C-alpha atoms as a printed R data frame, in Angstrom:
    type eleno elety resid chain resno      x       y       z
1   ATOM     1    CA   UNK     A     1 60.745  68.850  12.560
2   ATOM     2    CA   UNK     A     2 63.999  68.083  14.357
3   ATOM     3    CA   UNK     A     3 64.574  66.602  17.795
4   ATOM     4    CA   UNK     A     4 67.953  67.505  19.253
5   ATOM     5    CA   UNK     A     5 69.458  64.352  20.688
6   ATOM     6    CA   UNK     A     6 72.141  63.985  23.385
7   ATOM     7    CA   UNK     A     7 75.749  64.638  22.314
8   ATOM     8    CA   UNK     A     8 74.694  66.539  19.193
9   ATOM     9    CA   UNK     A     9 77.187  69.160  18.000
10  ATOM    10    CA   UNK     A    10 79.937  68.514  20.548
11  ATOM    11    CA   UNK     A    11 77.575  68.215  23.473
12  ATOM    12    CA   UNK     A    12 75.682  71.466  23.042
13  ATOM    13    CA   UNK     A    13 71.932  71.491  23.704
14  ATOM    14    CA   UNK     A    14 72.289  67.957  25.050
15  ATOM    15    CA   UNK     A    15 70.513  68.031  28.424
16  ATOM    16    CA   UNK     A    16 67.023  68.737  27.102
17  ATOM    17    CA   UNK     A    17 64.827  67.455  24.296
18  ATOM    18    CA   UNK     A    18 63.828  70.396  22.141
19  ATOM    19    CA   UNK     A    19 61.358  70.327  19.296
20  ATOM    20    CA   UNK     A    20 62.657  72.529  16.519
21  ATOM    21    CA   UNK     A    21 60.509  73.570  13.571
22  ATOM    22    CA   UNK     A    22 62.605  74.574  10.561
23  ATOM    23    CA   UNK     A    23 59.930  74.048   7.901
24  ATOM    24    CA   UNK     A    24 59.920  77.699   6.767
25  ATOM    25    CA   UNK     A    25 63.642  77.560   6.008
26  ATOM    26    CA   UNK     A    26 63.507  74.327   4.053
27  ATOM    27    CA   UNK     A    27 64.267  74.758   0.355
28  ATOM    28    CA   UNK     A    28 65.502  78.334   0.810
29  ATOM    29    CA   UNK     A    29 69.017  79.648   0.234
30  ATOM    30    CA   UNK     A    30 70.897  82.609   1.614
31  ATOM    31    CA   UNK     A    31 73.779  84.695   0.347
32  ATOM    32    CA   UNK     A    32 74.867  87.989   1.883
33  ATOM    33    CA   UNK     A    33 74.714  90.657  -0.835
34  ATOM    34    CA   UNK     A    34 77.780  92.895  -0.900
35  ATOM    35    CA   UNK     A    35 76.935  96.543  -0.281
36  ATOM    36    CA   UNK     A    36 73.543  95.854   1.283
37  ATOM    37    CA   UNK     A    37 74.086  96.312   5.038
38  ATOM    38    CA   UNK     A    38 70.347  96.389   5.655
39  ATOM    39    CA   UNK     A    39 70.582  94.165   8.751
40  ATOM    40    CA   UNK     A    40 73.032  96.694  10.251
41  ATOM    41    CA   UNK     A    41 70.110  99.048  10.836
42  ATOM    42    CA   UNK     A    42 69.103  96.707  13.690
43  ATOM    43    CA   UNK     A    43 70.934  97.319  16.962
44  ATOM    44    CA   UNK     A    44 72.952  94.185  17.876
45  ATOM    45    CA   UNK     A    45 72.160  92.788  21.319
46  ATOM    46    CA   UNK     A    46 75.134  91.181  23.077
47  ATOM    47    CA   UNK     A    47 75.282  87.973  25.075
48  ATOM    48    CA   UNK     A    48 77.233  88.084  28.329
49  ATOM    49    CA   UNK     A    49 79.989  85.971  26.816
50  ATOM    50    CA   UNK     A    50 80.313  88.454  23.944
51  ATOM    51    CA   UNK     A    51 80.529  91.428  26.297
52  ATOM    52    CA   UNK     A    52 83.381  89.677  28.135
53  ATOM    53    CA   UNK     A    53 85.150  88.885  24.853
54  ATOM    54    CA   UNK     A    54 84.965  92.527  23.740
55  ATOM    55    CA   UNK     A    55 86.374  93.885  27.017
56  ATOM    56    CA   UNK     A    56 89.841  95.316  26.565
57  ATOM    57    CA   UNK     A    57 89.436  95.647  22.781
58  ATOM    58    CA   UNK     A    58 88.594  98.766  20.745
59  ATOM    59    CA   UNK     A    59 85.055  97.388  20.402
60  ATOM    60    CA   UNK     A    60 84.486  98.022  24.140
61  ATOM    61    CA   UNK     A    61 84.159 101.747  23.405
62  ATOM    62    CA   UNK     A    62 80.984 101.009  21.430
63  ATOM    63    CA   UNK     A    63 79.213  98.868  24.057
64  ATOM    64    CA   UNK     A    64 76.111 100.563  25.485
65  ATOM    65    CA   UNK     A    65 73.092  99.603  27.550
66  ATOM    66    CA   UNK     A    66 70.411  97.900  25.480
67  ATOM    67    CA   UNK     A    67 67.349 100.089  24.880
68  ATOM    68    CA   UNK     A    68 65.266  96.918  24.458
69  ATOM    69    CA   UNK     A    69 66.161  94.627  27.348
70  ATOM    70    CA   UNK     A    70 67.009  95.919  30.795
71  ATOM    71    CA   UNK     A    71 70.339  94.651  32.067
72  ATOM    72    CA   UNK     A    72 71.557  93.678  28.593
73  ATOM    73    CA   UNK     A    73 74.281  95.297  26.530
74  ATOM    74    CA   UNK     A    74 74.332  96.179  22.830
75  ATOM    75    CA   UNK     A    75 76.570  97.767  20.234
76  ATOM    76    CA   UNK     A    76 76.111 101.481  19.712
77  ATOM    77    CA   UNK     A    77 74.135 102.792  16.763
78  ATOM    78    CA   UNK     A    78 74.904 106.062  15.006
79  ATOM    79    CA   UNK     A    79 72.509 108.880  15.814
80  ATOM    80    CA   UNK     A    80 69.664 110.182  13.668
81  ATOM    81    CA   UNK     A    81 68.716 106.818  12.193
82  ATOM    82    CA   UNK     A    82 72.238 105.762  11.275
83  ATOM    83    CA   UNK     A    83 73.525 102.197  11.111
84  ATOM    84    CA   UNK     A    84 75.593 100.192  13.583
85  ATOM    85    CA   UNK     A    85 78.848 101.889  14.577
86  ATOM    86    CA   UNK     A    86 80.755  98.854  13.287
87  ATOM    87    CA   UNK     A    87 79.583  99.478   9.706
88  ATOM    88    CA   UNK     A    88 81.818 101.425   7.316
89  ATOM    89    CA   UNK     A    89 80.867 101.928   3.671
90  ATOM    90    CA   UNK     A    90 78.310  99.125   3.943
91  ATOM    91    CA   UNK     A    91 80.893  96.642   5.276
92  ATOM    92    CA   UNK     A    92 81.122  95.256   8.813
93  ATOM    93    CA   UNK     A    93 84.497  96.083  10.356
94  ATOM    94    CA   UNK     A    94 84.245  93.206  12.883
95  ATOM    95    CA   UNK     A    95 82.655  90.645  10.587
96  ATOM    96    CA   UNK     A    96 84.647  87.660  11.894
97  ATOM    97    CA   UNK     A    97 83.870  88.666  15.505
98  ATOM    98    CA   UNK     A    98 80.282  89.821  14.966
99  ATOM    99    CA   UNK     A    99 77.785  88.885  17.712
100 ATOM   100    CA   UNK     A   100 75.303  86.018  17.500
101 ATOM   101    CA   UNK     A   101 72.557  88.617  16.942
102 ATOM   102    CA   UNK     A   102 74.237  89.470  13.640
103 ATOM   103    CA   UNK     A   103 75.399  85.967  12.747
104 ATOM   104    CA   UNK     A   104 71.928  84.460  12.897
105 ATOM   105    CA   UNK     A   105 70.402  86.997  10.481
106 ATOM   106    CA   UNK     A   106 68.309  86.412   8.386
107 ATOM   107    CA   UNK     A   107 67.070  83.572  10.610
108 ATOM   108    CA   UNK     A   108 64.663  84.473  13.391
109 ATOM   109    CA   UNK     A   109 64.628  82.113  16.402
110 ATOM   110    CA   UNK     A   110 61.445  82.110  18.481
111 ATOM   111    CA   UNK     A   111 60.979  80.123  21.689
112 ATOM   112    CA   UNK     A   112 57.645  79.311  23.296
113 ATOM   113    CA   UNK     A   113 56.504  75.713  23.742
114 ATOM   114    CA   UNK     A   114 59.000  74.762  21.020
115 ATOM   115    CA   UNK     A   115 61.809  76.403  19.052
116 ATOM   116    CA   UNK     A   116 60.878  77.700  15.616
117 ATOM   117    CA   UNK     A   117 63.262  79.121  13.016
118 ATOM   118    CA   UNK     A   118 61.824  81.466  10.396
119 ATOM   119    CA   UNK     A   119 63.283  83.544   7.565
120 ATOM   120    CA   UNK     A   120 63.343  87.338   7.668
121 ATOM   121    CA   UNK     A   121 62.068  88.004   4.152
122 ATOM   122    CA   UNK     A   122 63.118  91.651   4.333
123 ATOM   123    CA   UNK     A   123 66.623  90.351   3.587
124 ATOM   124    CA   UNK     A   124 67.111  90.276  -0.169
125 ATOM   125    CA   UNK     A   125 69.709  87.564   0.299
126 ATOM   126    CA   UNK     A   126 66.990  84.971   0.979
127 ATOM   127    CA   UNK     A   127 65.249  85.678  -2.333
128 ATOM   128    CA   UNK     A   128 68.237  84.417  -4.319
129 ATOM   129    CA   UNK     A   129 68.184  81.035  -6.032
130 ATOM   130    CA   UNK     A   130 71.613  79.969  -4.833
131 ATOM   131    CA   UNK     A   131 73.868  80.258  -1.812
132 ATOM   132    CA   UNK     A   132 74.012  78.491   1.528
133 ATOM   133    CA   UNK     A   133 71.194  76.172   2.542
134 ATOM   134    CA   UNK     A   134 69.187  78.338   4.945
135 ATOM   135    CA   UNK     A   135 67.933  75.483   7.106
136 ATOM   136    CA   UNK     A   136 71.472  74.245   7.743
137 ATOM   137    CA   UNK     A   137 72.636  77.821   8.304
138 ATOM   138    CA   UNK     A   138 69.955  78.469  10.928
139 ATOM   139    CA   UNK     A   139 70.553  75.195  12.765
140 ATOM   140    CA   UNK     A   140 74.318  75.700  12.773
141 ATOM   141    CA   UNK     A   141 73.933  79.116  14.391
142 ATOM   142    CA   UNK     A   142 71.484  77.727  16.959
143 ATOM   143    CA   UNK     A   143 73.871  74.897  17.838
144 ATOM   144    CA   UNK     A   144 76.724  77.367  18.351
145 ATOM   145    CA   UNK     A   145 74.932  78.857  21.359
146 ATOM   146    CA   UNK     A   146 75.853  77.694  24.868
147 ATOM   147    CA   UNK     A   147 73.548  74.933  26.044
148 ATOM   148    CA   UNK     A   148 72.802  76.613  29.383
149 ATOM   149    CA   UNK     A   149 71.783  79.832  27.640
150 ATOM   150    CA   UNK     A   150 69.306  78.103  25.339
151 ATOM   151    CA   UNK     A   151 67.916  75.995  28.174
152 ATOM   152    CA   UNK     A   152 67.453  79.040  30.417
153 ATOM   153    CA   UNK     A   153 65.742  81.065  27.678
154 ATOM   154    CA   UNK     A   154 63.548  78.141  26.649
155 ATOM   155    CA   UNK     A   155 62.393  77.362  30.181
156 ATOM   156    CA   UNK     A   156 61.584  81.009  30.834
157 ATOM   157    CA   UNK     A   157 59.677  81.317  27.561
158 ATOM   158    CA   UNK     A   158 57.723  78.150  28.256
159 ATOM   159    CA   UNK     A   159 56.862  79.377  31.758
160 ATOM   160    CA   UNK     A   160 55.564  82.706  30.399
161 ATOM   161    CA   UNK     A   161 53.502  80.852  27.783
162 ATOM   162    CA   UNK     A   162 51.966  78.495  30.347
163 ATOM   163    CA   UNK     A   163 51.143  81.411  32.644
164 ATOM   164    CA   UNK     A   164 49.444  83.214  29.768
165 ATOM   165    CA   UNK     A   165 47.554  80.059  28.766
166 ATOM   166    CA   UNK     A   166 46.195  79.571  32.285
167 ATOM   167    CA   UNK     A   167 45.075  83.210  32.439
168 ATOM   168    CA   UNK     A   168 43.341  82.917  29.062
169 ATOM   169    CA   UNK     A   169 41.611  79.668  30.095
170 ATOM   170    CA   UNK     A   170 40.366  81.229  33.317
171 ATOM   171    CA   UNK     A   171 39.011  84.238  31.427
172 ATOM   172    CA   UNK     A   172 37.331  82.037  28.803
173 ATOM   173    CA   UNK     A   173 39.208  83.521  25.815
174 ATOM   174    CA   UNK     A   174 41.587  80.643  25.038
175 ATOM   175    CA   UNK     A   175 41.507  78.754  21.735
176 ATOM   176    CA   UNK     A   176 43.771  75.858  20.838
177 ATOM   177    CA   UNK     A   177 46.404  76.574  18.213
178 ATOM   178    CA   UNK     A   178 45.200  73.918  15.778
179 ATOM   179    CA   UNK     A   179 41.698  75.450  15.732
180 ATOM   180    CA   UNK     A   180 43.017  78.954  15.080
181 ATOM   181    CA   UNK     A   181 45.294  77.793  12.302
182 ATOM   182    CA   UNK     A   182 42.732  75.467  10.736
183 ATOM   183    CA   UNK     A   183 40.045  78.152  10.542
184 ATOM   184    CA   UNK     A   184 42.497  80.797   9.341
185 ATOM   185    CA   UNK     A   185 43.611  78.456   6.570
186 ATOM   186    CA   UNK     A   186 39.976  77.995   5.578
187 ATOM   187    CA   UNK     A   187 39.653  81.779   5.210
188 ATOM   188    CA   UNK     A   188 42.913  81.908   3.242
189 ATOM   189    CA   UNK     A   189 41.743  79.246   0.801
190 ATOM   190    CA   UNK     A   190 38.416  81.027   0.344
191 ATOM   191    CA   UNK     A   191 39.985  84.351  -0.733
192 ATOM   192    CA   UNK     A   192 39.428  86.381   2.424
193 ATOM   193    CA   UNK     A   193 43.076  87.475   2.562
194 ATOM   194    CA   UNK     A   194 43.840  88.087  -1.115
195 ATOM   195    CA   UNK     A   195 41.277  90.788  -1.939
196 ATOM   196    CA   UNK     A   196 40.689  94.203  -0.408
197 ATOM   197    CA   UNK     A   197 36.960  93.577   0.342
198 ATOM   198    CA   UNK     A   198 37.738  90.121   1.751
199 ATOM   199    CA   UNK     A   199 40.252  91.454   4.265
200 ATOM   200    CA   UNK     A   200 37.838  94.203   5.240
201 ATOM   201    CA   UNK     A   201 35.094  91.641   5.797
202 ATOM   202    CA   UNK     A   202 37.329  89.831   8.282
203 ATOM   203    CA   UNK     A   203 38.092  93.054  10.169
204 ATOM   204    CA   UNK     A   204 34.438  94.101  10.263
205 ATOM   205    CA   UNK     A   205 33.346  90.591  11.324
206 ATOM   206    CA   UNK     A   206 35.736  90.699  14.280
207 ATOM   207    CA   UNK     A   207 34.189  94.017  15.347
208 ATOM   208    CA   UNK     A   208 30.639  92.690  15.004
209 ATOM   209    CA   UNK     A   209 31.511  89.522  16.896
210 ATOM   210    CA   UNK     A   210 32.741  91.569  19.845
211 ATOM   211    CA   UNK     A   211 29.888  94.091  19.706
212 ATOM   212    CA   UNK     A   212 27.044  91.570  19.444
213 ATOM   213    CA   UNK     A   213 28.543  88.615  21.235
214 ATOM   214    CA   UNK     A   214 28.085  86.262  18.289
215 ATOM   215    CA   UNK     A   215 30.532  83.846  16.690
216 ATOM   216    CA   UNK     A   216 33.041  85.141  14.166
217 ATOM   217    CA   UNK     A   217 31.911  82.828  11.366
218 ATOM   218    CA   UNK     A   218 28.297  83.873  11.944
219 ATOM   219    CA   UNK     A   219 29.339  87.523  11.940
220 ATOM   220    CA   UNK     A   220 31.297  87.324   8.689
221 ATOM   221    CA   UNK     A   221 28.212  86.093   6.829
222 ATOM   222    CA   UNK     A   222 26.507  89.393   7.687
223 ATOM   223    CA   UNK     A   223 29.251  91.542   6.088
224 ATOM   224    CA   UNK     A   224 28.900  92.284   2.383
225 ATOM   225    CA   UNK     A   225 31.650  93.197  -0.082
226 ATOM   226    CA   UNK     A   226 30.923  96.936   0.009
227 ATOM   227    CA   UNK     A   227 30.969  97.093   3.792
228 ATOM   228    CA   UNK     A   228 34.155  95.055   3.747
229 ATOM   229    CA   UNK     A   229 35.785  97.390   1.253
230 ATOM   230    CA   UNK     A   230 34.947 100.434   3.406
231 ATOM   231    CA   UNK     A   231 36.439  98.752   6.472
232 ATOM   232    CA   UNK     A   232 39.567  97.829   4.504
233 ATOM   233    CA   UNK     A   233 40.069 101.357   3.155
234 ATOM   234    CA   UNK     A   234 39.672 102.815   6.640
235 ATOM   235    CA   UNK     A   235 42.296 100.401   7.944
236 ATOM   236    CA   UNK     A   236 44.748 101.110   5.097
237 ATOM   237    CA   UNK     A   237 44.463 104.852   5.697
238 ATOM   238    CA   UNK     A   238 45.191 104.223   9.375
239 ATOM   239    CA   UNK     A   239 48.182 102.018   8.531
240 ATOM   240    CA   UNK     A   240 49.542 104.588   6.076
241 ATOM   241    CA   UNK     A   241 49.232 107.284   8.727
242 ATOM   242    CA   UNK     A   242 51.145 105.183  11.267
243 ATOM   243    CA   UNK     A   243 53.859 104.370   8.726
244 ATOM   244    CA   UNK     A   244 54.459 107.955   7.621
245 ATOM   245    CA   UNK     A   245 53.730 109.948  10.790
246 ATOM   246    CA   UNK     A   246 56.533 112.148  12.115
247 ATOM   247    CA   UNK     A   247 58.900 110.318  14.475
248 ATOM   248    CA   UNK     A   248 62.639 109.839  15.080
249 ATOM   249    CA   UNK     A   249 64.391 108.495  11.978
250 ATOM   250    CA   UNK     A   250 65.383 105.239  13.684
251 ATOM   251    CA   UNK     A   251 61.700 104.432  14.221
252 ATOM   252    CA   UNK     A   252 60.629 104.545  10.567
253 ATOM   253    CA   UNK     A   253 60.173 101.208   8.816
254 ATOM   254    CA   UNK     A   254 62.900 100.886   6.177
255 ATOM   255    CA   UNK     A   255 62.576  99.429   2.683
256 ATOM   256    CA   UNK     A   256 65.742  98.206   0.975
257 ATOM   257    CA   UNK     A   257 65.107  98.492  -2.761
258 ATOM   258    CA   UNK     A   258 66.672  96.450  -5.568
259 ATOM   259    CA   UNK     A   259 69.502  98.991  -5.847
260 ATOM   260    CA   UNK     A   260 70.142  98.534  -2.081
261 ATOM   261    CA   UNK     A   261 68.968 102.037  -1.154
262 ATOM   262    CA   UNK     A   262 67.501 102.285   2.346
263 ATOM   263    CA   UNK     A   263 64.199 104.116   1.945
264 ATOM   264    CA   UNK     A   264 61.728 105.620   4.380
265 ATOM   265    CA   UNK     A   265 58.378 107.273   3.678
266 ATOM   266    CA   UNK     A   266 56.945 110.395   5.293
267 ATOM   267    CA   UNK     A   267 53.830 112.452   4.640
268 ATOM   268    CA   UNK     A   268 53.580 116.219   4.287
269 ATOM   269    CA   UNK     A   269 50.537 118.227   3.161
270 ATOM   270    CA   UNK     A   270 48.869 115.118   1.789
271 ATOM   271    CA   UNK     A   271 51.925 114.130  -0.261
272 ATOM   272    CA   UNK     A   272 54.144 111.098   0.355
273 ATOM   273    CA   UNK     A   273 57.865 111.805   0.368
274 ATOM   274    CA   UNK     A   274 60.350 108.996  -0.298
275 ATOM   275    CA   UNK     A   275 63.743 109.624   1.315
276 ATOM   276    CA   UNK     A   276 67.004 107.681   1.363
277 ATOM   277    CA   UNK     A   277 68.475 106.935   4.773
278 ATOM   278    CA   UNK     A   278 72.233 107.464   5.113
279 ATOM   279    CA   UNK     A   279 74.585 105.024   6.839
280 ATOM   280    CA   UNK     A   280 75.910 107.838   9.027
281 ATOM   281    CA   UNK     A   281 72.438 109.116   9.898
282 ATOM   282    CA   UNK     A   282 70.032 111.565   8.335
283 ATOM   283    CA   UNK     A   283 68.497 111.412   4.876
284 ATOM   284    CA   UNK     A   284 69.226 112.543   1.356
285 ATOM   285    CA   UNK     A   285 67.023 113.253  -1.621
286 ATOM   286    CA   UNK     A   286 63.296 113.176  -1.534
287 ATOM   287    CA   UNK     A   287 60.692 112.252  -4.136
288 ATOM   288    CA   UNK     A   288 57.150 113.547  -3.635
289 ATOM   289    CA   UNK     A   289 54.134 111.712  -5.002
290 ATOM   290    CA   UNK     A   290 50.437 111.314  -4.424
291 ATOM   291    CA   UNK     A   291 49.190 108.013  -3.099
292 ATOM   292    CA   UNK     A   292 45.622 106.737  -3.351
293 ATOM   293    CA   UNK     A   293 44.805 103.673  -1.246
294 ATOM   294    CA   UNK     A   294 41.344 103.458  -2.828
295 ATOM   295    CA   UNK     A   295 42.863 102.445  -6.170
296 ATOM   296    CA   UNK     A   296 44.730  99.405  -4.817
297 ATOM   297    CA   UNK     A   297 43.670  96.050  -6.243
298 ATOM   298    CA   UNK     A   298 45.219  92.576  -6.383
299 ATOM   299    CA   UNK     A   299 45.928  91.231  -9.873
300 ATOM   300    CA   UNK     A   300 45.118  87.591 -10.643
301 ATOM   301    CA   UNK     A   301 48.796  86.588 -10.575
302 ATOM   302    CA   UNK     A   302 49.228  88.335  -7.220
303 ATOM   303    CA   UNK     A   303 46.551  86.280  -5.481
304 ATOM   304    CA   UNK     A   304 48.768  83.206  -5.058
305 ATOM   305    CA   UNK     A   305 51.563  85.306  -3.514
306 ATOM   306    CA   UNK     A   306 49.115  86.904  -1.077
307 ATOM   307    CA   UNK     A   307 47.840  83.463  -0.065
308 ATOM   308    CA   UNK     A   308 51.357  82.120   0.371
309 ATOM   309    CA   UNK     A   309 52.303  84.945   2.716
310 ATOM   310    CA   UNK     A   310 49.047  84.651   4.704
311 ATOM   311    CA   UNK     A   311 49.703  80.922   5.094
312 ATOM   312    CA   UNK     A   312 53.253  81.666   6.213
313 ATOM   313    CA   UNK     A   313 51.965  84.058   8.910
314 ATOM   314    CA   UNK     A   314 49.500  81.390   9.975
315 ATOM   315    CA   UNK     A   315 52.348  78.925  10.584
316 ATOM   316    CA   UNK     A   316 54.616  81.288  12.520
317 ATOM   317    CA   UNK     A   317 54.783  80.925  16.290
318 ATOM   318    CA   UNK     A   318 55.974  84.523  16.604
319 ATOM   319    CA   UNK     A   319 52.720  85.713  15.034
320 ATOM   320    CA   UNK     A   320 50.752  83.451  17.363
321 ATOM   321    CA   UNK     A   321 52.733  84.917  20.253
322 ATOM   322    CA   UNK     A   322 51.880  88.413  18.980
323 ATOM   323    CA   UNK     A   323 48.177  87.549  19.208
324 ATOM   324    CA   UNK     A   324 48.804  86.243  22.738
325 ATOM   325    CA   UNK     A   325 50.527  89.537  23.570
326 ATOM   326    CA   UNK     A   326 47.559  91.543  22.274
327 ATOM   327    CA   UNK     A   327 45.161  89.337  24.252
328 ATOM   328    CA   UNK     A   328 47.148  89.910  27.438
329 ATOM   329    CA   UNK     A   329 47.537  93.628  26.720
330 ATOM   330    CA   UNK     A   330 43.746  93.932  26.399
331 ATOM   331    CA   UNK     A   331 43.470  92.259  29.835
332 ATOM   332    CA   UNK     A   332 41.728  89.200  28.361
333 ATOM   333    CA   UNK     A   333 38.660  91.201  27.418
334 ATOM   334    CA   UNK     A   334 38.500  89.780  23.890
335 ATOM   335    CA   UNK     A   335 38.591  86.263  22.521
336 ATOM   336    CA   UNK     A   336 41.886  85.457  20.844
337 ATOM   337    CA   UNK     A   337 39.930  83.889  17.952
338 ATOM   338    CA   UNK     A   338 38.720  87.236  16.595
339 ATOM   339    CA   UNK     A   339 42.069  88.828  17.424
340 ATOM   340    CA   UNK     A   340 43.898  86.152  15.434
341 ATOM   341    CA   UNK     A   341 41.784  86.436  12.285
342 ATOM   342    CA   UNK     A   342 41.632  90.228  12.473
343 ATOM   343    CA   UNK     A   343 45.395  90.620  12.717
344 ATOM   344    CA   UNK     A   344 46.115  88.414   9.739
345 ATOM   345    CA   UNK     A   345 43.772  90.685   7.781
346 ATOM   346    CA   UNK     A   346 45.473  93.833   9.116
347 ATOM   347    CA   UNK     A   347 48.928  92.555   8.175
348 ATOM   348    CA   UNK     A   348 47.742  91.537   4.714
349 ATOM   349    CA   UNK     A   349 46.234  94.989   4.151
350 ATOM   350    CA   UNK     A   350 49.521  96.468   5.341
351 ATOM   351    CA   UNK     A   351 51.257  94.268   2.764
352 ATOM   352    CA   UNK     A   352 48.979  95.462  -0.044
353 ATOM   353    CA   UNK     A   353 49.428  99.102   0.985
354 ATOM   354    CA   UNK     A   354 53.228  98.853   1.191
355 ATOM   355    CA   UNK     A   355 53.403  96.921  -2.101
356 ATOM   356    CA   UNK     A   356 51.761  99.872  -3.839
357 ATOM   357    CA   UNK     A   357 53.653 102.484  -1.823
358 ATOM   358    CA   UNK     A   358 57.117 101.311  -2.923
359 ATOM   359    CA   UNK     A   359 55.953 101.701  -6.531
360 ATOM   360    CA   UNK     A   360 55.529 105.446  -5.689
361 ATOM   361    CA   UNK     A   361 51.823 105.162  -6.386
362 ATOM   362    CA   UNK     A   362 52.433 104.416 -10.066
363 ATOM   363    CA   UNK     A   363 51.037 100.890  -9.723
364 ATOM   364    CA   UNK     A   364 47.816 100.116  -7.877
365 ATOM   365    CA   UNK     A   365 46.977  96.793  -9.546
366 ATOM   366    CA   UNK     A   366 49.436  94.568  -7.748
367 ATOM   367    CA   UNK     A   367 51.124  91.631  -9.446
368 ATOM   368    CA   UNK     A   368 53.096  88.876  -7.724
369 ATOM   369    CA   UNK     A   369 56.319  90.830  -8.271
370 ATOM   370    CA   UNK     A   370 54.872  93.949  -6.629
371 ATOM   371    CA   UNK     A   371 53.661  91.952  -3.634
372 ATOM   372    CA   UNK     A   372 57.071  90.346  -3.211
373 ATOM   373    CA   UNK     A   373 58.524  93.867  -2.932
374 ATOM   374    CA   UNK     A   374 55.901  94.618  -0.295
375 ATOM   375    CA   UNK     A   375 56.987  91.525   1.648
376 ATOM   376    CA   UNK     A   376 60.577  92.834   1.592
377 ATOM   377    CA   UNK     A   377 59.245  96.058   3.138
378 ATOM   378    CA   UNK     A   378 56.974  94.409   5.714
379 ATOM   379    CA   UNK     A   379 58.524  91.215   7.022
380 ATOM   380    CA   UNK     A   380 61.154  92.680   9.327
381 ATOM   381    CA   UNK     A   381 58.429  94.671  11.092
382 ATOM   382    CA   UNK     A   382 56.359  91.492  11.434
383 ATOM   383    CA   UNK     A   383 59.336  89.758  13.038
384 ATOM   384    CA   UNK     A   384 59.975  92.712  15.348
385 ATOM   385    CA   UNK     A   385 56.441  92.789  16.759
386 ATOM   386    CA   UNK     A   386 56.099  92.053  20.504
387 ATOM   387    CA   UNK     A   387 55.378  88.419  21.292
388 ATOM   388    CA   UNK     A   388 54.744  86.032  24.140
389 ATOM   389    CA   UNK     A   389 57.792  83.792  24.325
390 ATOM   390    CA   UNK     A   390 61.381  84.734  23.671
391 ATOM   391    CA   UNK     A   391 63.556  85.641  20.707
392 ATOM   392    CA   UNK     A   392 67.235  84.658  20.679
């Protein structure tokens, strides 16, 4: 946990005391893998200073209105699911001038009542055993930002959080963070998030708690393994449908495989089709296979990896902010306690489903290695989920 002190880094971030959590980055390394370009499938948002710097240069022709934030600018993406217009043959043509949005990848910076830096585990460069120290990398990029920008974003994020907290308290659905995380960790350590029936039991318990008005822990004791398995299979079928349903190519979740192919998955006549996304837009190839969610199981050596990822979600402020967002979106009708536990279970089922999917259905008994591939597929979508707070 770092406290930024006055006069740090040539005076930047020096008028405010910020708590910065970098624990997820500690002990990790990062090296950009040549020919990957996976991060270039994300549209780069531009800061005002960057827009000004690009004016009068050839880059100005590629500046467009941001589709995400009103009033912001971004670099243009190619149509039909293609990559950033600045990418050519998997190399950035403005690498030395690339925006902060690109520079900070694979570090995700979330602001709420503190600043937290996390690692986007969809980047294969953070799975390497050597390279640049990721914690130092993330802090260096944060310290490069103008102090006034960080202060403005932080104050706005903290205001939104406090407003949400007051609303939740008034509606009687608020739970303190340490309680949510403590109880979730108890469930993690007792195998509720590393087996298909266990995750289903959590989902079903959340439903029962809301339906009957009883506590979550009381409700989960009423859910047996078979009922849990049925709930889990229903959820995985729903998640698979959402993943593969027909939509514009730029809206499909993308998996970068070990050979650095960008893959998407669609469904047609009950068959899954694996396609490769092209840099210029569109797809090539297509491998059809059958996929049976009912056959998915977690091998003994995969349990530890499942627990590690569930614990990681439980520590992330962005995930907490996602639960806050869902609570607000439901107009404070439901307690955030059930929502918190339920959504860890949903994400872990999504992880299990994607871990098997990228094996083209050939492997249903998932080892640690298979689950790590599922994390590569899932984690960018976890980071991109809506959240209370701000992302810079």
